[in-house]
């Protein structure tokens, strides 16, 4: 047991996966000597050599395509896309091939690859470095989308993503890469994909979130508790496919739900969750489901970035509004 | 039987040695001393700007910043050769070229300080803003050039990208279409030997980057990018040819990234200080100054006046930058569409309310 930040936990999961399975290889821009621009792969090329930790030429479509070929051959490539904002050239490979190879060949070939990418706003980065476009990937059949919200979760979910026999887009909320240190047991055990995690139980209202917004959501739950409101906090974690069972059970109990995500509101995963609740829990609901989200805008540059991000008081206000609904 | 069906050669151009001495006779139409003095001034100003911007970042007054330290002759060189109504599409390290084009210091500071208004520059209204997604701008340049060509106009387009960028499909696609459509584009590939931590040698097995043009049927030249005379000259020839309908050209400008990739980078993790010191001997600024001293009677007084003038101009810009009020929060919405769809009216009001109740965004500072 040791205290780790989220980025250190990612590094540790990569280390353990590489120790455990020789087929695991890393590739990406600046992942070698530099250890990744956020240091996710720090020390790994030194330890495993340039054949297993490959600095690639600068081309994201190439990175994804390489990974698909490697994966079809039985390697387990973990490719880093330096920032989510640069993943778009790879969309063709992901949607046209990674997610389809198993289906097209009726299982003869498959694609056990992971594409990791830091994402989200809040670190005063330049243009194109701040978006949260997980919904794009959630719309791709055959692809999993996984987002950790804490160091321990990042460790366990990344191990699971690497072990998984299908392609996983693993999105790392970079705003909380170094925000908190958490003590967790780095026991080389994956945590389950395809399930939500209930981080805090409550009776009055369900708060559903993922990624960096889980931090503000947890803080909002604490503030609500002081006002006598007992909030249940659910971390979705695998945002595609979504474990609706956990969410529905919680909402059936509380009758109220606020969904919080940093991504733009429209076409977001929050809409899917709300639709699922509408379909299955309508008679349990005591109030409409509300979303607290990023705006449907381009994430502003650094000077206005803070206004874009869902804030604790917005979550608290939405929760109270839901509580007071008649 | 095998026979040779095509043969190619890549030439290198340079006029000055690292000390600023002439390597041979200059062509008659070499850049005028007035032009070169103007270029020297821009290079000095660019270096001061870079240093100041890094400093502002370190003291929390600016966002992540990419210095162009050591590359001043590249960006000033090709931009000196441009005409006002040509179009420029920068990558993100061409502060000198933007200055030359008339983008102000204040506008550049605003951009790197995280304010979108920095891209709404008042000078070259048709130039593109910086391009962060690597190599994407190469394709935009071909589109602009196509528009110019369709209208029968006589302007040229200059687009910049790095050595790393030449690995990306966008780059190949752009030079390909530029070649086959005979478009008036000058591709300036700034080979500063590094793409963050990835050395040029790990980017491509090609001996030169200039030769990538061969596959697209485009003429190209490798130029000493630390030689202002050569950069200006090669660019001017390429642009004159392009404006006259002679088609695209590619310059591989050989230079060196003297600083970290950006203020978020620490180059010592992946490259030797020794390599860096070696390149200081190629510094483009003392080189062109030596040329001016020898050939234009550039004096100590001239130098002092120039330095003072540049510093003053910069400090005024920094002052203006720090005093610039932030944009109203609804600016987030107001430039998304020509007319903001009604669907966003509620959100727009929400951000106005949010800004007034939570002006500092306490959660996310
Ligand atoms: C498509 C894309 N991938 C990755 C990045 C992250 N990134 C920013 S600069 C850079 C290296 C670029 O190197 P080069 O083209 O040589 O230009 P230089 O920085 O040396 O000027 C990388 C990988 C990006 N901005 N865009
Ligand atoms: Mg470079």
XYZ file of C-alpha atoms and ligand atoms in Angstrom:
718
model
C 0.000 0.000 0.000
C 1.332 3.387 -0.905
C -0.023 6.783 -1.698
C -0.221 7.487 -5.401
C -1.561 10.143 -7.684
C -3.743 9.171 -10.621
C -0.885 9.578 -13.077
C 1.371 7.456 -10.871
C -1.350 4.829 -10.721
C -1.529 4.734 -14.513
C 2.234 4.295 -14.624
C 2.066 1.500 -12.069
C -0.705 -0.325 -13.924
C 1.333 -0.163 -17.131
C 4.375 -1.471 -15.278
C 2.465 -4.354 -13.731
C 0.739 -5.257 -16.991
C 4.076 -5.323 -18.796
C 5.679 -7.436 -16.084
C 2.827 -9.874 -16.157
C 2.359 -10.276 -19.888
C 5.089 -10.047 -22.494
C 2.571 -9.311 -25.189
C 1.820 -5.918 -23.684
C 3.615 -3.200 -25.640
C 3.366 0.576 -25.420
C 3.462 3.004 -28.297
C 2.855 6.668 -28.847
C 4.449 10.078 -29.192
C 7.098 10.869 -26.572
C 6.331 7.778 -24.471
C 9.951 6.580 -24.502
C 12.852 8.616 -23.153
C 10.514 11.407 -22.145
C 8.134 9.058 -20.356
C 5.083 10.734 -21.861
C 4.287 14.426 -21.615
C 2.425 13.717 -18.365
C 4.927 11.005 -17.316
C 2.436 8.144 -17.634
C 5.158 5.924 -19.101
C 7.996 7.277 -16.994
C 10.820 4.776 -16.612
C 9.160 2.075 -18.690
C 11.372 2.308 -21.761
C 14.415 2.214 -19.501
C 13.049 -0.964 -17.953
C 11.557 -2.784 -20.942
C 13.549 -1.373 -23.837
C 12.537 0.392 -27.024
C 10.980 -2.747 -28.528
C 8.251 -2.754 -25.930
C 7.977 0.993 -25.391
C 7.969 2.568 -28.820
C 8.279 6.225 -29.675
C 6.324 6.557 -32.887
C 6.500 9.114 -35.655
C 3.981 11.900 -35.202
C 0.745 10.522 -36.653
C -2.319 9.485 -34.700
C -4.043 7.657 -37.500
C -0.865 5.644 -37.841
C -0.745 4.933 -34.112
C -4.274 3.548 -34.084
C -3.750 1.580 -37.261
C -0.497 0.107 -35.973
C -2.225 -0.916 -32.768
C -4.996 -2.678 -34.668
C -2.512 -4.732 -36.661
C -0.490 -5.543 -33.574
C -3.593 -6.546 -31.671
C -4.838 -8.785 -34.471
C -1.472 -10.552 -34.252
C -1.954 -11.231 -30.566
C 0.058 -8.409 -29.064
C -1.666 -6.243 -26.495
C -0.821 -2.718 -27.590
C -1.475 0.150 -25.243
C -1.234 3.247 -27.379
C -1.040 6.726 -25.957
C -2.649 9.602 -27.774
C -0.926 12.617 -26.281
C -4.123 14.593 -25.776
C -7.677 13.680 -26.614
C -7.754 16.711 -28.892
C -5.420 14.870 -31.255
C -7.292 11.581 -31.341
C -9.566 12.620 -34.190
C -7.281 11.520 -37.030
C -7.542 8.054 -35.452
C -11.339 7.983 -35.479
C -11.400 6.304 -38.863
C -9.301 3.417 -37.622
C -11.292 3.067 -34.411
C -14.773 3.223 -35.871
C -14.060 1.496 -39.173
C -11.762 -1.226 -37.907
C -11.004 -1.562 -34.191
C -14.663 -1.848 -33.281
C -15.562 -4.032 -36.247
C -12.781 -6.550 -36.736
C -14.257 -9.199 -34.449
C -17.734 -8.824 -35.894
C -16.610 -8.750 -39.514
C -14.600 -11.929 -39.160
C -17.138 -13.634 -36.929
C -14.550 -13.807 -34.186
C -11.635 -15.049 -36.272
C -9.685 -11.823 -35.682
C -10.014 -9.447 -32.771
C -8.570 -6.263 -31.450
C -7.365 -6.362 -27.834
C -5.960 -2.850 -27.771
C -6.154 0.134 -25.481
C -6.026 3.725 -26.625
C -5.192 5.933 -23.661
C -5.698 9.681 -23.822
C -5.675 12.477 -21.247
C -8.790 14.587 -21.563
C -10.820 17.400 -20.109
C -10.303 21.016 -19.179
C -8.910 22.845 -16.202
C -5.141 22.874 -16.594
C -4.784 26.134 -18.528
C -3.574 24.302 -21.604
C -3.602 25.783 -25.097
C -6.453 25.444 -27.601
C -7.631 21.924 -28.489
C -6.295 20.473 -25.250
C -9.434 20.683 -23.129
C -12.380 18.918 -24.719
C -14.310 15.971 -23.313
C -15.664 14.074 -26.292
C -16.217 10.656 -24.760
C -19.694 10.578 -26.309
C -18.153 10.282 -29.784
C -16.614 6.971 -28.785
C -19.653 5.812 -26.858
C -21.451 5.929 -30.175
C -19.093 3.378 -31.705
C -20.274 -0.215 -31.520
C -17.688 -2.751 -30.435
C -15.618 -0.221 -28.503
C -15.572 0.238 -24.737
C -15.057 3.644 -23.195
C -13.605 3.682 -19.689
C -12.913 6.718 -17.498
C -11.343 6.461 -14.057
C -12.042 9.026 -11.366
C -9.401 8.244 -8.759
C -5.919 6.733 -8.519
C -7.057 3.321 -7.276
C -9.738 3.115 -9.909
C -7.296 4.152 -12.632
C -4.983 1.357 -11.593
C -7.606 -1.367 -11.537
C -9.525 -0.261 -14.590
C -6.435 0.157 -16.731
C -5.337 -3.377 -15.846
C -8.798 -4.560 -16.845
C -8.744 -2.590 -20.081
C -5.401 -4.108 -21.042
C -6.587 -7.624 -20.198
C -9.855 -7.163 -22.048
C -10.098 -9.000 -25.388
C -11.666 -6.002 -27.168
C -10.689 -2.407 -27.918
C -10.941 0.045 -25.053
C -10.696 3.813 -25.257
C -9.310 4.711 -21.843
C -9.750 8.387 -21.068
C -7.767 9.902 -18.232
C -9.091 13.060 -16.568
C -5.910 15.088 -16.597
C -7.265 17.789 -14.310
C -7.032 15.274 -11.457
C -3.793 13.573 -12.546
C -2.053 15.091 -9.560
C -4.938 16.534 -7.568
C -5.182 13.874 -4.886
C -3.027 11.098 -3.574
C -4.830 7.953 -2.640
C -3.701 4.874 -0.840
C -4.681 1.723 -2.658
C -3.606 -1.871 -2.870
C -1.620 -2.324 -6.085
C -2.322 -6.033 -6.005
C -2.209 -6.574 -9.776
C -5.943 -7.308 -9.744
C -8.090 -5.685 -12.404
C -11.289 -3.988 -11.327
C -14.411 -4.872 -13.265
C -15.320 -3.095 -16.479
C -18.956 -2.520 -17.430
C -20.076 -1.689 -13.912
C -20.723 1.540 -12.065
C -19.214 2.081 -8.644
C -21.280 3.464 -5.800
C -18.867 5.762 -4.003
C -21.217 6.925 -1.284
C -24.635 5.607 -0.315
C -27.550 7.851 0.345
C -31.306 7.836 0.561
C -32.588 11.107 -0.856
C -30.980 11.694 -4.219
C -28.671 9.964 -6.686
C -25.756 11.923 -8.138
C -24.289 10.257 -11.220
C -20.960 11.329 -12.664
C -17.622 10.172 -14.066
C -14.076 11.391 -14.550
C -12.866 14.603 -12.960
C -16.410 15.777 -12.192
C -16.656 13.014 -9.608
C -14.474 15.229 -7.422
C -16.947 18.128 -7.480
C -19.837 15.699 -7.200
C -18.375 14.194 -4.029
C -17.824 17.659 -2.618
C -21.427 18.560 -3.436
C -22.622 15.425 -1.613
C -20.673 16.509 1.461
C -22.238 19.962 1.350
C -25.697 18.467 0.870
C -25.160 16.204 3.883
C -24.601 19.319 5.991
C -28.018 20.475 4.871
C -29.559 17.162 5.838
C -29.762 15.767 2.333
C -28.400 12.273 1.905
C -26.919 11.843 -1.558
C -25.828 8.624 -3.194
C -22.840 9.130 -5.511
C -22.328 6.841 -8.489
C -19.179 6.821 -10.586
C -20.164 5.429 -13.983
C -16.533 4.472 -14.837
C -17.334 2.465 -17.970
C -19.326 5.068 -19.863
C -19.926 2.733 -22.771
C -21.574 0.304 -22.385
C -23.333 1.770 -19.324
C -24.294 -0.357 -16.360
C -27.846 0.971 -16.051
C -28.736 -1.631 -13.434
C -26.778 0.061 -10.670
C -28.127 3.477 -11.631
C -31.732 2.291 -11.871
C -31.588 0.526 -8.515
C -30.302 3.675 -6.903
C -32.883 5.933 -8.523
C -35.642 3.480 -7.634
C -34.546 3.960 -4.033
C -34.028 7.728 -3.969
C -36.537 8.829 -6.611
C -34.279 11.706 -7.614
C -31.308 12.042 -9.874
C -28.813 14.671 -10.995
C -26.292 13.743 -13.677
C -23.023 15.660 -13.775
C -20.574 15.661 -16.636
C -17.935 18.011 -17.924
C -18.626 17.219 -21.574
C -20.947 19.400 -23.622
C -24.570 18.835 -22.787
C -26.139 17.920 -26.111
C -25.588 14.444 -27.422
C -23.799 13.653 -24.180
C -23.805 10.448 -22.199
C -25.921 12.131 -19.541
C -28.771 12.185 -22.035
C -28.518 8.418 -22.452
C -28.600 7.865 -18.718
C -31.595 10.167 -18.322
C -33.361 8.328 -21.127
C -32.700 4.986 -19.423
C -34.134 6.333 -16.185
C -37.153 7.658 -18.051
C -37.714 4.296 -19.675
C -37.373 2.152 -16.595
C -37.933 4.240 -13.493
C -40.627 6.730 -14.404
C -42.978 5.753 -11.606
C -40.203 5.868 -9.004
C -39.262 9.418 -9.901
C -40.216 12.174 -7.491
C -38.688 14.897 -9.646
C -37.366 15.389 -13.167
C -33.828 14.221 -13.821
C -31.507 17.217 -14.129
C -28.144 17.463 -15.855
C -25.288 19.719 -14.771
C -22.854 19.780 -17.656
C -20.392 21.720 -19.723
C -21.991 24.077 -22.197
C -22.582 23.313 -25.852
C -19.637 25.484 -26.747
C -16.030 25.092 -27.654
C -14.182 24.901 -24.361
C -12.935 28.453 -23.847
C -9.252 29.145 -23.642
C -7.548 29.469 -20.280
C -8.916 32.827 -19.207
C -12.549 31.667 -19.213
C -12.047 27.963 -18.766
C -13.237 27.944 -15.150
C -16.654 29.158 -16.242
C -17.092 26.142 -18.477
C -16.523 23.487 -15.840
C -19.480 22.284 -13.732
C -18.940 23.760 -10.281
C -19.845 22.380 -6.857
C -22.456 25.053 -6.222
C -24.170 24.262 -9.515
C -24.472 20.637 -8.440
C -25.724 21.591 -4.986
C -28.262 23.997 -6.463
C -29.498 21.383 -8.913
C -29.817 18.819 -6.129
C -31.777 21.201 -3.926
C -34.009 22.150 -6.831
C -34.684 18.457 -7.323
C -35.369 17.954 -3.631
C -37.805 20.851 -3.589
C -39.668 19.800 -6.709
C -43.371 19.322 -6.180
C 16.226 -4.768 -68.279
C 16.301 -2.164 -65.604
C 16.889 1.408 -66.648
C 16.804 4.637 -64.680
C 13.519 6.417 -65.380
C 13.845 9.339 -63.011
C 16.635 10.972 -61.067
C 16.536 13.501 -58.296
C 18.805 15.732 -56.373
C 18.336 17.852 -53.286
C 20.264 21.094 -53.032
C 21.223 23.047 -49.956
C 21.302 26.847 -49.913
C 23.263 29.053 -47.548
C 25.053 32.385 -48.001
C 26.566 33.044 -44.586
C 28.791 30.923 -42.406
C 28.108 30.799 -38.655
C 30.338 33.834 -38.121
C 28.334 35.863 -40.631
C 31.011 35.762 -43.326
C 30.001 35.225 -46.915
C 30.393 31.692 -48.242
C 30.654 32.980 -51.793
C 29.413 35.700 -54.048
C 25.852 36.813 -53.367
C 23.327 36.808 -56.208
C 22.573 40.256 -57.598
C 19.008 40.121 -56.338
C 19.861 39.259 -52.743
C 17.638 40.919 -50.144
C 18.273 44.657 -49.926
C 20.094 45.986 -46.901
C 16.925 47.825 -45.893
C 15.005 44.521 -45.936
C 17.696 42.729 -44.006
C 17.840 45.476 -41.397
C 14.104 45.180 -41.023
C 14.520 41.432 -40.646
C 17.227 41.837 -38.047
C 15.006 44.112 -36.022
C 12.172 41.577 -36.164
C 14.509 38.802 -35.074
C 15.701 40.805 -32.089
C 12.143 41.678 -31.156
C 11.073 38.055 -31.518
C 13.802 36.866 -29.193
C 12.915 39.483 -26.602
C 9.276 38.489 -26.927
C 10.055 34.809 -26.467
C 12.143 35.454 -23.387
C 9.517 37.715 -21.893
C 6.695 35.293 -22.639
C 8.502 32.405 -20.950
C 9.072 34.698 -18.017
C 5.389 35.651 -17.865
C 4.467 31.978 -17.911
C 6.882 31.186 -15.104
C 5.309 33.884 -12.981
C 1.793 32.641 -13.596
C 0.763 35.439 -15.946
C 0.538 33.407 -19.123
C -0.415 29.943 -20.327
C 1.800 27.246 -21.792
C 4.130 28.895 -24.297
C 6.319 27.532 -27.106
C 9.483 29.513 -27.523
C 10.947 30.012 -30.992
C 14.427 30.601 -29.579
C 17.018 29.935 -32.276
C 14.488 29.760 -35.104
C 14.067 33.494 -35.670
C 15.731 33.562 -39.085
C 13.337 30.956 -40.438
C 10.146 32.728 -39.555
C 11.364 36.241 -40.241
C 13.090 35.093 -43.417
C 10.123 33.728 -45.281
C 7.736 36.368 -44.008
C 10.005 39.190 -45.212
C 9.588 37.709 -48.673
C 5.802 37.761 -48.478
C 3.581 40.485 -49.877
C 0.814 41.927 -47.736
C -1.934 40.221 -49.684
C -0.320 36.796 -49.617
C -1.747 34.461 -46.993
C 0.059 32.949 -44.059
C -0.921 29.836 -42.131
C 1.280 29.407 -39.103
C 1.906 26.407 -36.991
C 2.474 27.684 -33.419
C 6.104 28.688 -33.253
C 6.146 31.466 -35.855
C 5.948 34.494 -33.594
C 8.476 36.317 -35.779
C 6.503 35.733 -38.950
C 3.333 36.936 -37.312
C 5.080 40.101 -36.148
C 6.370 40.653 -39.657
C 2.854 40.163 -41.029
C 1.476 42.777 -38.657
C 0.051 40.684 -35.856
C 0.866 42.794 -32.824
C 2.782 41.778 -29.728
C -0.340 42.444 -27.702
C -2.417 40.122 -29.867
C 0.150 37.384 -29.533
C 0.351 37.852 -25.779
C -3.423 37.667 -25.547
C -3.490 34.433 -27.505
C -0.899 32.727 -25.335
C -2.508 34.212 -22.276
C -5.635 32.230 -23.109
C -7.786 34.891 -24.742
C -9.458 34.092 -28.076
C -9.296 37.725 -29.140
C -5.616 37.159 -29.840
C -6.670 35.311 -32.995
C -8.858 38.178 -34.158
C -5.816 40.143 -35.237
C -6.297 43.459 -36.945
C -3.367 43.277 -39.357
C -3.403 40.458 -41.905
C -7.144 39.773 -41.799
C -6.983 36.831 -44.165
C -4.144 35.004 -42.420
C -5.115 31.945 -40.421
C -4.825 31.692 -36.662
C -2.245 29.342 -35.176
C -2.760 25.672 -35.746
C -2.352 23.426 -32.747
C -3.435 20.090 -34.271
C -0.227 19.244 -36.064
C -0.105 19.507 -39.872
C -3.822 20.184 -40.312
C -3.033 23.676 -41.606
C -1.178 22.251 -44.610
C -4.498 21.246 -46.122
C -6.135 24.593 -45.417
C -3.312 26.223 -47.332
C -4.152 24.145 -50.377
C -7.791 25.189 -50.109
C -6.876 28.864 -49.919
C -4.529 28.442 -52.848
C -7.293 26.759 -54.830
C -9.587 29.726 -54.159
C -6.872 32.155 -55.277
C -6.292 30.125 -58.392
C -9.986 29.851 -59.257
C -10.299 33.610 -59.006
C -7.282 34.109 -61.209
C -5.534 36.196 -58.563
C -1.805 36.510 -58.145
C -1.178 35.826 -54.517
C 0.695 33.044 -52.827
C 0.152 31.069 -49.664
C 2.785 30.204 -47.092
C 2.204 27.401 -44.640
C 4.544 26.276 -41.903
C 4.926 22.949 -40.226
C 7.595 21.128 -38.252
C 9.777 18.121 -38.926
C 7.435 16.019 -36.817
C 4.466 17.228 -38.824
C 5.889 15.747 -42.009
C 5.031 12.296 -40.645
C 1.355 13.015 -40.706
C -1.027 12.179 -43.512
C -2.259 15.755 -43.701
C 1.188 16.870 -44.815
C 1.461 14.255 -47.554
C -2.084 14.860 -48.710
C -1.422 18.584 -48.908
C 1.801 18.419 -50.911
C 0.182 15.865 -53.180
C -2.813 17.993 -54.086
C -0.670 21.119 -54.310
C 1.501 19.349 -56.855
C -1.188 17.842 -58.973
C -3.268 21.039 -59.046
C -0.233 23.296 -59.418
C -1.260 25.439 -56.468
C 0.522 28.632 -55.378
C 1.710 27.334 -52.005
C 5.063 27.528 -50.312
C 5.460 24.793 -47.700
C 8.041 25.775 -45.107
C 9.108 22.733 -43.113
C 10.921 23.976 -40.055
C 13.305 21.183 -39.261
C 14.424 22.103 -35.768
C 15.589 18.532 -35.194
C 13.059 17.704 -32.507
C 9.372 16.975 -32.181
C 9.092 17.336 -28.425
C 11.371 14.425 -27.378
C 11.453 12.602 -30.691
C 14.569 13.383 -32.723
C 14.399 14.013 -36.431
C 16.134 10.670 -37.064
C 13.274 8.782 -35.427
C 10.695 10.614 -37.480
C 11.686 9.554 -40.978
C 14.334 7.460 -42.654
C 14.526 9.994 -45.476
C 17.909 11.678 -45.638
C 16.338 15.094 -46.011
C 12.794 16.302 -45.482
C 13.070 18.360 -48.656
C 12.998 15.148 -50.644
C 9.500 14.352 -49.473
C 8.438 16.897 -52.074
C 9.823 14.724 -54.829
C 7.073 12.154 -54.455
C 4.531 14.939 -54.887
C 6.286 16.264 -57.968
C 7.122 19.519 -56.217
C 10.423 21.355 -56.370
C 12.200 21.789 -53.094
C 15.308 23.106 -51.468
C 17.045 22.615 -48.168
C 17.937 26.001 -46.745
C 20.141 27.041 -43.859
C 17.363 28.225 -41.613
C 19.769 30.149 -39.404
C 20.814 32.293 -42.349
C 18.374 35.146 -42.823
C 19.755 36.003 -46.245
C 19.214 32.490 -47.540
C 15.761 32.120 -46.031
C 14.572 35.420 -47.462
C 16.085 34.734 -50.849
C 14.818 31.182 -51.276
C 11.348 32.156 -50.105
C 11.172 35.191 -52.360
C 12.074 33.135 -55.408
C 9.541 30.460 -54.536
C 6.797 33.016 -53.920
C 7.456 34.965 -57.101
C 7.259 31.737 -59.036
C 4.056 30.666 -57.305
C 2.369 34.022 -57.930
C 3.266 33.729 -61.587
C 1.569 30.359 -61.871
C 4.695 28.243 -61.440
C 3.157 26.091 -58.734
C 4.111 24.947 -55.268
C 7.499 24.762 -53.601
C 8.851 23.218 -50.435
C 11.629 24.619 -48.282
C 13.166 22.490 -45.579
C 14.588 25.084 -43.205
C 17.375 23.556 -41.148
C 17.484 25.063 -37.690
C 17.478 24.000 -34.082
C 15.017 24.306 -31.214
C 17.259 25.955 -28.637
C 14.661 25.924 -25.874
C 12.293 23.436 -24.339
C 9.418 22.343 -26.557
C 7.126 24.547 -24.474
C 7.139 25.880 -20.945
C 5.495 22.564 -19.979
C 8.476 20.588 -21.247
C 11.900 19.797 -19.786
C 14.213 18.997 -22.678
C 16.957 17.764 -20.379
C 15.014 14.584 -19.952
C 15.799 13.562 -23.502
C 18.647 15.565 -25.012
C 22.193 16.480 -24.089
C 23.153 19.975 -23.138
C 26.197 19.377 -25.297
C 24.113 19.143 -28.432
C 22.377 22.374 -27.487
C 25.627 24.237 -26.847
C 26.917 23.124 -30.215
C 23.996 24.841 -31.877
C 24.519 28.087 -30.010
C 27.464 28.580 -32.334
C 24.959 28.681 -35.181
C 22.848 31.373 -33.520
C 21.127 33.262 -36.345
C 21.052 36.647 -34.604
C 24.773 37.411 -34.152
C 25.273 35.947 -37.616
C 23.085 38.426 -39.425
C 24.278 41.240 -37.197
C 27.854 40.508 -38.252
C 26.732 40.740 -41.860
C 25.139 44.113 -41.219
C 28.212 45.373 -39.414
C 30.395 44.333 -42.325
C 28.143 45.382 -45.177
C 25.739 48.017 -43.924
C 27.878 49.965 -41.481
C 25.731 48.802 -38.572
C 27.132 50.645 -35.561
C 27.066 50.309 -31.797
C 24.672 53.251 -31.691
C 22.387 51.597 -34.205
C 22.406 48.484 -32.079
C 21.697 50.291 -28.858
C 18.855 52.263 -30.381
C 17.363 49.087 -31.795
C 17.579 47.200 -28.513
C 16.033 50.071 -26.549
C 13.312 50.567 -29.059
C 12.383 46.867 -29.102
C 12.391 46.623 -25.319
C 10.172 49.636 -25.019
C 7.733 48.321 -27.575
C 7.606 44.985 -25.786
C 7.140 46.422 -22.314
C 4.287 48.574 -23.543
C 2.637 45.483 -25.051
C 3.074 43.527 -21.817
C 1.541 46.391 -19.883
C -1.417 46.492 -22.235
C -1.760 42.732 -22.050
C -1.846 42.653 -18.270
C -4.393 45.458 -18.239
C -6.746 43.817 -20.733
C -10.115 43.068 -19.199
C -11.395 39.531 -19.709
C -14.100 38.911 -22.264
C -17.706 38.804 -21.124
C -18.683 35.191 -20.365
C -21.271 35.055 -23.133
C -18.454 35.440 -25.656
C -18.276 31.665 -25.270
C -21.514 31.502 -27.256
C -21.464 34.591 -29.391
C -18.992 33.420 -32.015
C -20.146 29.823 -32.406
C -22.517 30.614 -35.273
C -23.328 33.637 -37.390
C -26.645 33.697 -35.544
C -26.821 31.840 -32.279
C -29.611 29.279 -32.567
C -32.450 29.826 -30.131
C -31.678 26.403 -28.628
C -28.650 27.887 -26.860
C -30.322 30.945 -25.376
C -30.853 29.302 -21.990
C -27.293 28.094 -21.681
C -26.014 31.499 -22.701
C -27.990 33.111 -19.897
C -26.792 30.437 -17.490
C -23.152 31.253 -18.065
C -23.836 34.958 -17.559
C -25.504 34.145 -14.241
C -22.755 31.759 -13.289
C -20.092 34.393 -13.939
C -21.889 36.931 -11.794
C -22.357 34.603 -8.825
C -19.037 32.827 -9.131
C -16.688 35.259 -10.838
C -13.501 33.495 -9.878
C -14.667 29.967 -10.497
C -13.376 29.060 -7.059
C -13.553 25.300 -7.687
C -11.324 25.347 -10.662
C -8.627 27.881 -10.109
C -2.107 15.989 -34.213
C -1.287 16.345 -33.040
N -0.652 15.367 -32.365
C 0.085 15.669 -31.286
C 0.212 16.943 -30.867
C 1.040 17.268 -29.635
N 2.271 17.929 -30.064
C 2.359 19.260 -30.035
S 3.764 19.781 -30.729
C 4.294 18.228 -31.051
C 5.596 18.027 -31.740
C 5.646 18.720 -33.038
O 6.918 18.644 -33.591
P 7.278 19.395 -34.912
O 6.255 19.149 -35.954
O 8.675 19.028 -35.243
O 7.179 20.936 -34.534
P 8.006 21.737 -33.409
O 7.264 21.613 -32.135
O 9.371 21.177 -33.352
O 7.988 23.158 -33.855
C 3.363 17.315 -30.606
C 3.526 15.865 -30.696
C -0.482 17.930 -31.592
N -0.430 19.223 -31.238
N -1.214 17.601 -32.669
Mg 10.413 20.039 -34.772
